[in-house]
Short mmCIF file of C-alpha atoms and ligand atoms in Angstrom, two decimals:
data_model
loop_
_atom_site.label_atom_id
_atom_site.label_comp_id
_atom_site.label_asym_id
_atom_site.label_seq_id
_atom_site.Cartn_x
_atom_site.Cartn_y
_atom_site.Cartn_z
CA MET A 1 -25.86 8.94 5.14
CA GLY A 2 -25.93 5.17 5.58
CA PHE A 3 -24.99 3.06 8.53
CA PHE A 4 -21.43 3.31 9.68
CA LYS A 5 -19.35 0.71 11.40
CA THR A 6 -17.49 2.93 13.76
CA LEU A 7 -14.66 1.38 15.61
CA ASP A 8 -12.27 2.92 18.08
CA VAL A 9 -8.98 1.72 16.65
CA GLU A 10 -7.27 1.82 20.02
CA THR A 11 -9.81 -0.03 22.12
CA GLY A 12 -11.58 -1.98 19.39
CA ASN A 13 -14.90 -0.78 20.84
CA ASP A 14 -17.82 0.02 18.59
CA ASN A 15 -19.85 3.18 18.49
CA LYS A 16 -17.33 5.77 19.46
CA SER A 17 -19.16 9.05 19.02
CA VAL A 18 -17.71 11.07 16.18
CA GLU A 19 -18.21 14.54 14.86
CA LEU A 20 -17.92 14.44 11.10
CA ASP A 21 -16.98 17.19 8.69
CA GLU A 22 -20.08 18.20 6.78
CA ASN A 23 -18.28 18.30 3.48
CA ILE A 24 -18.22 14.91 1.72
CA GLU A 25 -15.41 14.38 -0.75
CA LYS A 26 -16.36 12.27 -3.77
CA ILE A 27 -13.60 10.38 -5.54
CA LYS A 28 -13.12 7.57 -8.04
CA CYS A 29 -10.54 5.50 -6.24
CA LEU A 30 -9.51 5.30 -2.60
CA ILE A 31 -6.45 3.31 -1.61
CA VAL A 32 -5.95 2.42 2.02
CA GLY A 33 -2.42 1.49 3.05
CA SER A 34 1.02 2.78 2.16
CA GLY A 35 3.19 -0.29 1.72
CA PRO A 36 4.42 -1.56 -1.67
CA ALA A 37 0.89 -2.78 -2.54
CA GLY A 38 -0.82 0.55 -1.81
CA TYR A 39 1.74 2.72 -3.57
CA THR A 40 2.02 0.45 -6.60
CA ALA A 41 -1.77 0.49 -6.90
CA ALA A 42 -1.49 4.28 -6.71
CA ILE A 43 1.09 4.44 -9.53
CA TYR A 44 -1.19 2.48 -11.84
CA ALA A 45 -4.42 4.17 -10.73
CA ALA A 46 -2.90 7.63 -11.13
CA ARG A 47 -1.56 6.84 -14.59
CA ALA A 48 -5.04 5.59 -15.51
CA ASN A 49 -6.40 8.98 -14.47
CA LEU A 50 -8.41 7.61 -11.53
CA LYS A 51 -7.01 10.45 -9.38
CA PRO A 52 -6.41 8.15 -6.42
CA VAL A 53 -6.38 9.32 -2.83
CA LEU A 54 -4.12 7.18 -0.64
CA ILE A 55 -4.60 7.08 3.13
CA GLN A 56 -1.29 6.14 4.67
CA GLY A 57 -2.40 4.57 7.94
CA MET A 58 -0.63 4.28 11.26
CA GLU A 59 2.68 3.13 9.82
CA PRO A 60 3.41 5.20 6.70
CA GLY A 61 5.48 3.08 4.35
CA GLY A 62 4.37 -0.15 5.99
CA GLN A 63 6.43 -3.04 7.30
CA LEU A 64 9.40 -2.30 5.05
CA THR A 65 10.17 0.84 7.00
CA THR A 66 11.15 -1.36 9.95
CA THR A 67 13.73 -3.34 7.97
CA THR A 68 17.22 -2.30 7.05
CA GLU A 69 18.72 -3.46 3.75
CA VAL A 70 16.41 -4.77 1.05
CA ASP A 71 18.47 -6.78 -1.42
CA ASN A 72 15.74 -8.68 -3.22
CA PHE A 73 13.64 -5.89 -4.75
CA PRO A 74 14.34 -5.77 -8.50
CA GLY A 75 15.89 -2.58 -9.79
CA TYR A 76 18.29 -1.96 -6.92
CA PRO A 77 21.46 -3.86 -7.85
CA GLN A 78 23.32 -2.46 -4.83
CA GLY A 79 20.39 -3.02 -2.45
CA VAL A 80 18.36 -0.29 -0.81
CA THR A 81 17.10 0.40 2.69
CA GLY A 82 13.42 -0.24 3.38
CA PRO A 83 12.60 3.43 4.14
CA ILE A 84 14.36 4.67 0.97
CA LEU A 85 12.61 2.06 -1.15
CA MET A 86 9.26 3.19 0.22
CA ASP A 87 10.11 6.87 -0.29
CA ASP A 88 11.01 6.06 -3.91
CA ILE A 89 7.76 4.21 -4.59
CA LYS A 90 5.79 7.01 -2.90
CA ALA A 91 7.56 9.66 -4.99
CA GLN A 92 6.77 7.67 -8.13
CA ALA A 93 3.09 7.48 -7.17
CA GLU A 94 3.00 11.21 -6.42
CA ARG A 95 4.73 12.03 -9.71
CA PHE A 96 1.55 10.93 -11.47
CA GLY A 97 -0.73 12.87 -9.16
CA THR A 98 -1.54 10.47 -6.30
CA ASP A 99 -2.91 12.42 -3.37
CA THR A 100 -1.22 10.80 -0.34
CA ARG A 101 -2.55 11.77 3.04
CA TRP A 102 -1.70 11.26 6.64
CA GLY A 103 -4.48 9.60 8.57
CA GLU A 104 -6.23 6.38 9.31
CA VAL A 105 -9.52 4.94 8.17
CA THR A 106 -11.62 4.74 11.31
CA SER A 107 -14.87 3.48 9.84
CA ALA A 108 -16.29 2.16 6.62
CA ASP A 109 -19.68 1.49 5.12
CA LEU A 110 -19.32 -0.88 2.18
CA SER A 111 -23.01 -1.79 2.04
CA SER A 112 -23.58 0.16 -1.18
CA ARG A 113 -21.68 2.20 -3.72
CA PRO A 114 -20.18 4.71 -3.47
CA PHE A 115 -18.36 3.29 -0.46
CA LYS A 116 -18.42 5.59 2.52
CA ILE A 117 -15.18 5.91 4.39
CA ILE A 118 -14.33 8.05 7.38
CA VAL A 119 -10.76 9.10 8.06
CA ASP A 120 -9.58 10.03 11.56
CA ASN A 121 -13.17 10.00 12.82
CA LYS A 122 -13.79 13.21 10.90
CA LYS A 123 -13.25 13.37 7.17
CA GLN A 124 -15.91 11.80 4.95
CA ILE A 125 -14.98 10.28 1.61
CA GLU A 126 -17.26 8.59 -0.90
CA ALA A 127 -15.32 6.37 -3.27
CA GLU A 128 -16.49 4.60 -6.42
CA SER A 129 -13.80 1.97 -5.90
CA LEU A 130 -11.73 0.92 -2.91
CA ILE A 131 -8.37 -0.79 -2.81
CA ILE A 132 -7.52 -2.23 0.59
CA ALA A 133 -3.78 -2.64 1.10
CA THR A 134 -3.61 -2.42 4.87
CA GLY A 135 -1.15 -5.27 5.25
CA ALA A 136 -0.53 -7.53 8.18
CA THR A 137 1.40 -6.79 11.32
CA ALA A 138 3.96 -9.28 12.57
CA LYS A 139 3.32 -10.38 16.12
CA TYR A 140 5.99 -9.85 18.72
CA LEU A 141 6.19 -11.38 22.18
CA GLY A 142 5.79 -8.01 23.86
CA LEU A 143 9.04 -8.05 25.82
CA GLU A 144 10.75 -4.78 26.63
CA SER A 145 14.14 -6.20 25.62
CA GLU A 146 12.68 -7.32 22.27
CA GLU A 147 11.49 -3.78 21.57
CA LYS A 148 14.92 -2.40 22.49
CA PHE A 149 16.73 -4.53 19.90
CA LYS A 150 14.29 -4.17 17.00
CA GLY A 151 16.45 -3.45 13.98
CA SER A 152 19.67 -4.40 15.82
CA GLY A 153 19.25 -8.14 16.17
CA VAL A 154 15.51 -8.61 16.57
CA SER A 155 13.54 -9.17 13.37
CA ALA A 156 10.26 -10.66 12.22
CA CYS A 157 11.40 -11.26 8.65
CA ALA A 158 13.98 -13.92 7.83
CA THR A 159 14.03 -13.22 4.10
CA CYS A 160 14.66 -9.52 4.81
CA ASP A 161 17.33 -9.79 7.46
CA GLY A 162 18.73 -13.34 7.39
CA PHE A 163 21.50 -12.37 5.03
CA PHE A 164 23.25 -10.37 7.78
CA TYR A 165 23.82 -13.47 9.90
CA LYS A 166 26.20 -15.49 7.76
CA ASP A 167 27.90 -18.11 9.95
CA LYS A 168 26.34 -16.69 13.11
CA ALA A 169 24.04 -18.29 15.64
CA LEU A 170 20.35 -17.40 15.62
CA ALA A 171 17.14 -18.08 17.48
CA VAL A 172 13.73 -18.39 15.83
CA VAL A 173 10.56 -18.37 17.96
CA GLY A 174 7.43 -20.22 16.87
CA GLY A 175 6.13 -23.66 16.06
CA GLY A 176 4.05 -23.07 12.90
CA ASP A 177 4.85 -23.35 9.21
CA THR A 178 6.39 -19.89 9.12
CA ALA A 179 8.78 -20.73 11.97
CA ALA A 180 9.73 -24.02 10.31
CA GLU A 181 10.25 -22.33 6.96
CA GLU A 182 12.23 -19.42 8.40
CA ALA A 183 14.37 -21.72 10.55
CA THR A 184 15.33 -23.86 7.54
CA TYR A 185 15.94 -20.77 5.42
CA LEU A 186 18.14 -19.23 8.11
CA ALA A 187 19.95 -22.53 8.66
CA GLY A 188 21.28 -22.18 5.11
CA ILE A 189 22.95 -18.92 6.09
CA ALA A 190 23.74 -19.14 9.80
CA SER A 191 26.01 -21.62 11.53
CA LYS A 192 23.35 -22.64 14.03
CA VAL A 193 19.63 -22.03 14.51
CA TYR A 194 17.76 -22.66 17.75
CA LEU A 195 14.04 -23.08 17.15
CA ILE A 196 12.19 -22.09 20.32
CA VAL A 197 8.81 -23.83 20.57
CA ARG A 198 6.58 -23.22 23.56
CA LYS A 199 4.70 -26.53 23.35
CA PRO A 200 6.08 -30.10 23.42
CA PHE A 201 5.28 -30.29 19.71
CA MET A 202 5.18 -28.09 16.60
CA ARG A 203 1.94 -27.23 14.87
CA ALA A 204 3.65 -26.94 11.48
CA SER A 205 2.75 -29.41 8.73
CA LYS A 206 4.36 -32.85 8.83
CA ALA A 207 6.49 -32.08 5.77
CA MET A 208 7.82 -28.88 7.30
CA ILE A 209 8.62 -30.59 10.61
CA GLU A 210 10.52 -33.26 8.69
CA ARG A 211 12.52 -30.56 6.92
CA VAL A 212 13.41 -29.03 10.27
CA GLU A 213 14.40 -32.40 11.72
CA LYS A 214 16.57 -33.20 8.70
CA THR A 215 18.47 -29.93 8.93
CA GLU A 216 21.57 -30.65 10.97
CA ASN A 217 22.25 -27.17 12.29
CA ILE A 218 18.74 -26.62 13.67
CA GLU A 219 18.20 -27.49 17.31
CA VAL A 220 14.56 -27.49 18.41
CA LEU A 221 14.06 -26.42 22.01
CA TYR A 222 10.59 -27.68 22.89
CA GLU A 223 8.73 -26.30 25.91
CA HIS A 224 10.91 -23.21 26.03
CA ASN A 225 9.66 -19.67 26.39
CA THR A 226 11.63 -16.47 25.94
CA LYS A 227 12.23 -14.48 29.10
CA GLU A 228 14.57 -11.85 27.74
CA VAL A 229 16.71 -10.88 24.76
CA THR A 230 20.14 -9.86 26.04
CA GLY A 231 23.01 -7.71 24.80
CA THR A 232 24.33 -4.18 25.08
CA ASN A 233 24.08 -2.46 21.70
CA VAL A 234 23.22 -5.54 19.67
CA VAL A 235 21.76 -8.92 20.53
CA THR A 236 24.24 -11.38 22.02
CA GLY A 237 21.95 -13.91 23.65
CA VAL A 238 18.53 -14.99 24.85
CA THR A 239 17.39 -16.13 28.27
CA LEU A 240 14.81 -18.89 28.06
CA ILE A 241 12.57 -20.60 30.56
CA LYS A 242 12.40 -24.34 30.13
CA ARG A 243 9.36 -26.14 31.47
CA MET A 244 10.35 -29.23 33.43
CA GLY A 245 7.12 -31.09 34.15
CA GLU A 246 4.07 -29.65 35.86
CA ALA A 247 5.49 -27.02 38.20
CA ASP A 248 9.22 -26.99 37.62
CA GLU A 249 11.08 -24.47 35.47
CA GLN A 250 14.70 -23.88 34.62
CA GLU A 251 16.45 -20.85 33.18
CA VAL A 252 18.52 -21.53 30.06
CA LYS A 253 20.84 -19.04 28.34
CA ILE A 254 21.83 -19.34 24.68
CA ASP A 255 24.36 -17.24 22.77
CA VAL A 256 22.89 -15.85 19.55
CA ASP A 257 23.45 -12.82 17.33
CA GLY A 258 19.91 -12.60 16.02
CA PHE A 259 16.42 -13.25 17.36
CA PHE A 260 13.67 -13.90 14.80
CA LEU A 261 9.97 -13.89 15.57
CA ALA A 262 7.74 -16.24 13.58
CA ILE A 263 4.66 -16.39 15.78
CA GLY A 264 2.17 -15.22 13.19
CA HIS A 265 0.80 -12.02 11.76
CA THR A 266 -2.35 -10.05 12.45
CA PRO A 267 -4.10 -8.96 9.24
CA ASN A 268 -5.29 -5.36 9.49
CA SER A 269 -8.81 -6.01 8.27
CA SER A 270 -10.99 -5.28 11.31
CA ILE A 271 -12.45 -2.03 9.95
CA PHE A 272 -13.80 -3.85 6.88
CA ALA A 273 -14.52 -7.20 8.52
CA GLU A 274 -18.27 -6.80 8.68
CA TYR A 275 -18.59 -6.59 4.91
CA LEU A 276 -15.89 -8.77 3.45
CA ASP A 277 -15.27 -12.50 3.20
CA LEU A 278 -12.31 -13.23 5.42
CA ASP A 279 -10.52 -16.46 6.23
CA GLU A 280 -10.54 -17.76 9.79
CA VAL A 281 -7.54 -15.61 10.75
CA GLY A 282 -8.91 -12.40 9.20
CA TYR A 283 -7.14 -12.27 5.82
CA ILE A 284 -9.37 -11.00 3.01
CA ASN A 285 -10.44 -13.71 0.58
CA THR A 286 -10.00 -12.68 -3.04
CA ILE A 287 -11.25 -14.38 -6.17
CA PRO A 288 -8.27 -16.47 -7.37
CA GLY A 289 -6.29 -14.83 -10.14
CA SER A 290 -7.63 -11.38 -9.25
CA THR A 291 -7.78 -8.91 -6.38
CA LYS A 292 -11.61 -8.89 -6.36
CA THR A 293 -13.32 -9.35 -3.03
CA ASN A 294 -16.92 -10.45 -2.48
CA ILE A 295 -18.02 -6.82 -2.97
CA PRO A 296 -17.82 -5.53 -6.55
CA GLY A 297 -15.64 -2.43 -6.57
CA VAL A 298 -13.64 -3.41 -3.47
CA PHE A 299 -10.23 -4.90 -4.13
CA ALA A 300 -7.54 -6.25 -1.79
CA ALA A 301 -3.81 -6.23 -2.45
CA GLY A 302 -0.64 -7.14 -0.60
CA ASP A 303 -0.26 -8.96 2.69
CA ILE A 304 -3.89 -8.37 3.70
CA GLN A 305 -4.84 -11.11 1.21
CA ASP A 306 -1.60 -13.11 1.02
CA THR A 307 -0.66 -15.75 3.56
CA THR A 308 1.82 -17.47 1.27
CA TYR A 309 4.38 -15.15 -0.33
CA ARG A 310 4.32 -11.96 1.73
CA GLN A 311 7.16 -10.27 -0.15
CA ALA A 312 7.49 -6.60 -1.09
CA ILE A 313 7.62 -7.51 -4.76
CA THR A 314 4.56 -9.79 -4.62
CA ALA A 315 2.68 -7.09 -2.71
CA ALA A 316 3.66 -4.56 -5.37
CA GLY A 317 2.52 -6.98 -8.08
CA SER A 318 -0.89 -7.43 -6.49
CA GLY A 319 -1.15 -3.64 -6.02
CA CYS A 320 -0.75 -3.31 -9.77
CA MET A 321 -3.44 -5.97 -10.29
CA ALA A 322 -5.81 -4.14 -7.92
CA ALA A 323 -5.47 -0.87 -9.83
CA LEU A 324 -6.07 -2.63 -13.15
CA ASP A 325 -9.08 -4.44 -11.65
CA ALA A 326 -10.43 -1.11 -10.32
CA GLU A 327 -9.89 0.61 -13.64
CA ARG A 328 -11.77 -2.14 -15.51
CA PHE A 329 -14.54 -2.11 -12.92
CA LEU A 330 -15.02 1.64 -13.22
CA GLY A 331 -15.00 1.39 -17.01
CA GLU A 332 -17.77 -1.21 -17.10
P1 NDP B 1 0.62 -19.95 13.09
O1 NDP B 1 -0.45 -19.23 13.77
O2 NDP B 1 0.30 -21.19 12.33
O3 NDP B 1 1.72 -20.38 14.16
C1 NDP B 1 2.18 -19.49 15.12
C2 NDP B 1 3.16 -20.23 16.01
O4 NDP B 1 3.69 -19.28 16.93
C3 NDP B 1 2.52 -21.36 16.81
O5 NDP B 1 3.40 -22.44 16.90
C4 NDP B 1 2.32 -20.71 18.18
O6 NDP B 1 2.43 -21.60 19.24
C5 NDP B 1 3.51 -19.77 18.23
N1 NDP B 1 3.27 -18.68 19.13
C6 NDP B 1 2.24 -17.79 19.11
N2 NDP B 1 2.37 -16.90 20.10
C7 NDP B 1 3.48 -17.25 20.78
C8 NDP B 1 4.13 -16.73 21.92
N3 NDP B 1 3.65 -15.67 22.55
N4 NDP B 1 5.26 -17.35 22.36
C9 NDP B 1 5.75 -18.41 21.71
N5 NDP B 1 5.18 -18.96 20.62
C10 NDP B 1 4.06 -18.38 20.17
O7 NDP B 1 1.35 -18.85 12.18
P2 NDP B 1 2.30 -19.05 10.93
O8 NDP B 1 2.76 -17.69 10.59
O9 NDP B 1 3.31 -20.08 11.16
O10 NDP B 1 1.33 -19.55 9.78
C11 NDP B 1 0.17 -18.80 9.40
C12 NDP B 1 -0.57 -19.57 8.30
O11 NDP B 1 0.20 -19.55 7.10
C13 NDP B 1 -0.77 -21.04 8.65
O12 NDP B 1 -2.00 -21.45 8.15
C14 NDP B 1 0.34 -21.72 7.93
O13 NDP B 1 0.06 -23.08 7.63
C15 NDP B 1 0.47 -20.87 6.67
N6 NDP B 1 1.84 -20.96 6.13
C16 NDP B 1 2.08 -21.89 5.17
C17 NDP B 1 3.34 -22.02 4.65
C18 NDP B 1 3.57 -23.01 3.60
O14 NDP B 1 2.66 -23.77 3.29
N7 NDP B 1 4.75 -23.10 3.04
C19 NDP B 1 4.46 -21.18 5.08
C20 NDP B 1 4.10 -20.27 6.12
C21 NDP B 1 2.83 -20.17 6.62
P3 NDP B 1 1.30 -22.70 19.58
O15 NDP B 1 1.43 -23.75 18.53
O16 NDP B 1 1.70 -23.13 20.93
O17 NDP B 1 -0.01 -21.97 19.54
#
């Protein structure tokens, strides 16, 4: 067997000793990730008779399982909850024979084909093609209070959850393009948006900053950090720490009904990083107009390769593209 990049997913350390099953499973198409991209790839791959195996990863169903109502996925005129939507897409993939499995890819050798993948430090799979749909994980501040209100006032997705805050007051944390975009989007729904920026300036593009400044109901709170999200059952406010010069700080309380994080995402690409072309943040670079990576036979779909749209429907669309690309590759 070839060289394996073995990474302890909890510590990030290399070379964790592993005891592998002797039996190596050989398959045509392995899909890693169980969000809309992974399952849509599975629907197409299964219908093309590629007999896909799909490894679900640490968060089966992906980011959508942490949201409530999804009103913008075509085909659900009354809306649908994120978990039900994902169950539906999974059931559709399984209807055509997708083999979905619990587990996590813990190491990968993409140096030659077939690609050698290890699941849960044990199971060995050799795949003729690989579709990576491992997504990106929204960053949170790491506050206990933030964790407590996830799904009841704390969100990392304005397009998913903004709708619920019509004429309410909201806070958005972050100073990049996402924060600027989400603040202006939310300002069109909410009565007031506080944009909490930790530095004395925003790092967003000039055009985005101008949009924020021109939006009357956005108030930018520079040099503010979040101390705590407050409320009983739902969010009712945020306690901030305002920096006042070198050593001075002041506590500030604002009343809000929702608290949105826009401090970036972490692409889940570390297991494959050694082999693939990534951008400076860690997103997988694909050949424009396709899901092809720098390695023939390895394809990337969904948020792992998308820093622009990041929607369930665009992820699903690129999952479809990845399966079609894999099918063509295997047919060549
Ligand atoms: P960025 O990494 O660009 O920005 C993250 C922001 O969050 C920064 O302002 C950062 O502050 C702040 N932040 C990080 N950690 C904390 C923390 N613990 N507490 C408070 N604030 C914190 O991420 P984005 O998601 O905004 O953008 C990612 C990429 O996608 C960028 O390249 C961006 O340009 C691009 N993008 C483009 C869009 C467009 O063109 N329409 C739309 C959205 C994104 P600090 O500045 O102090 O480090």
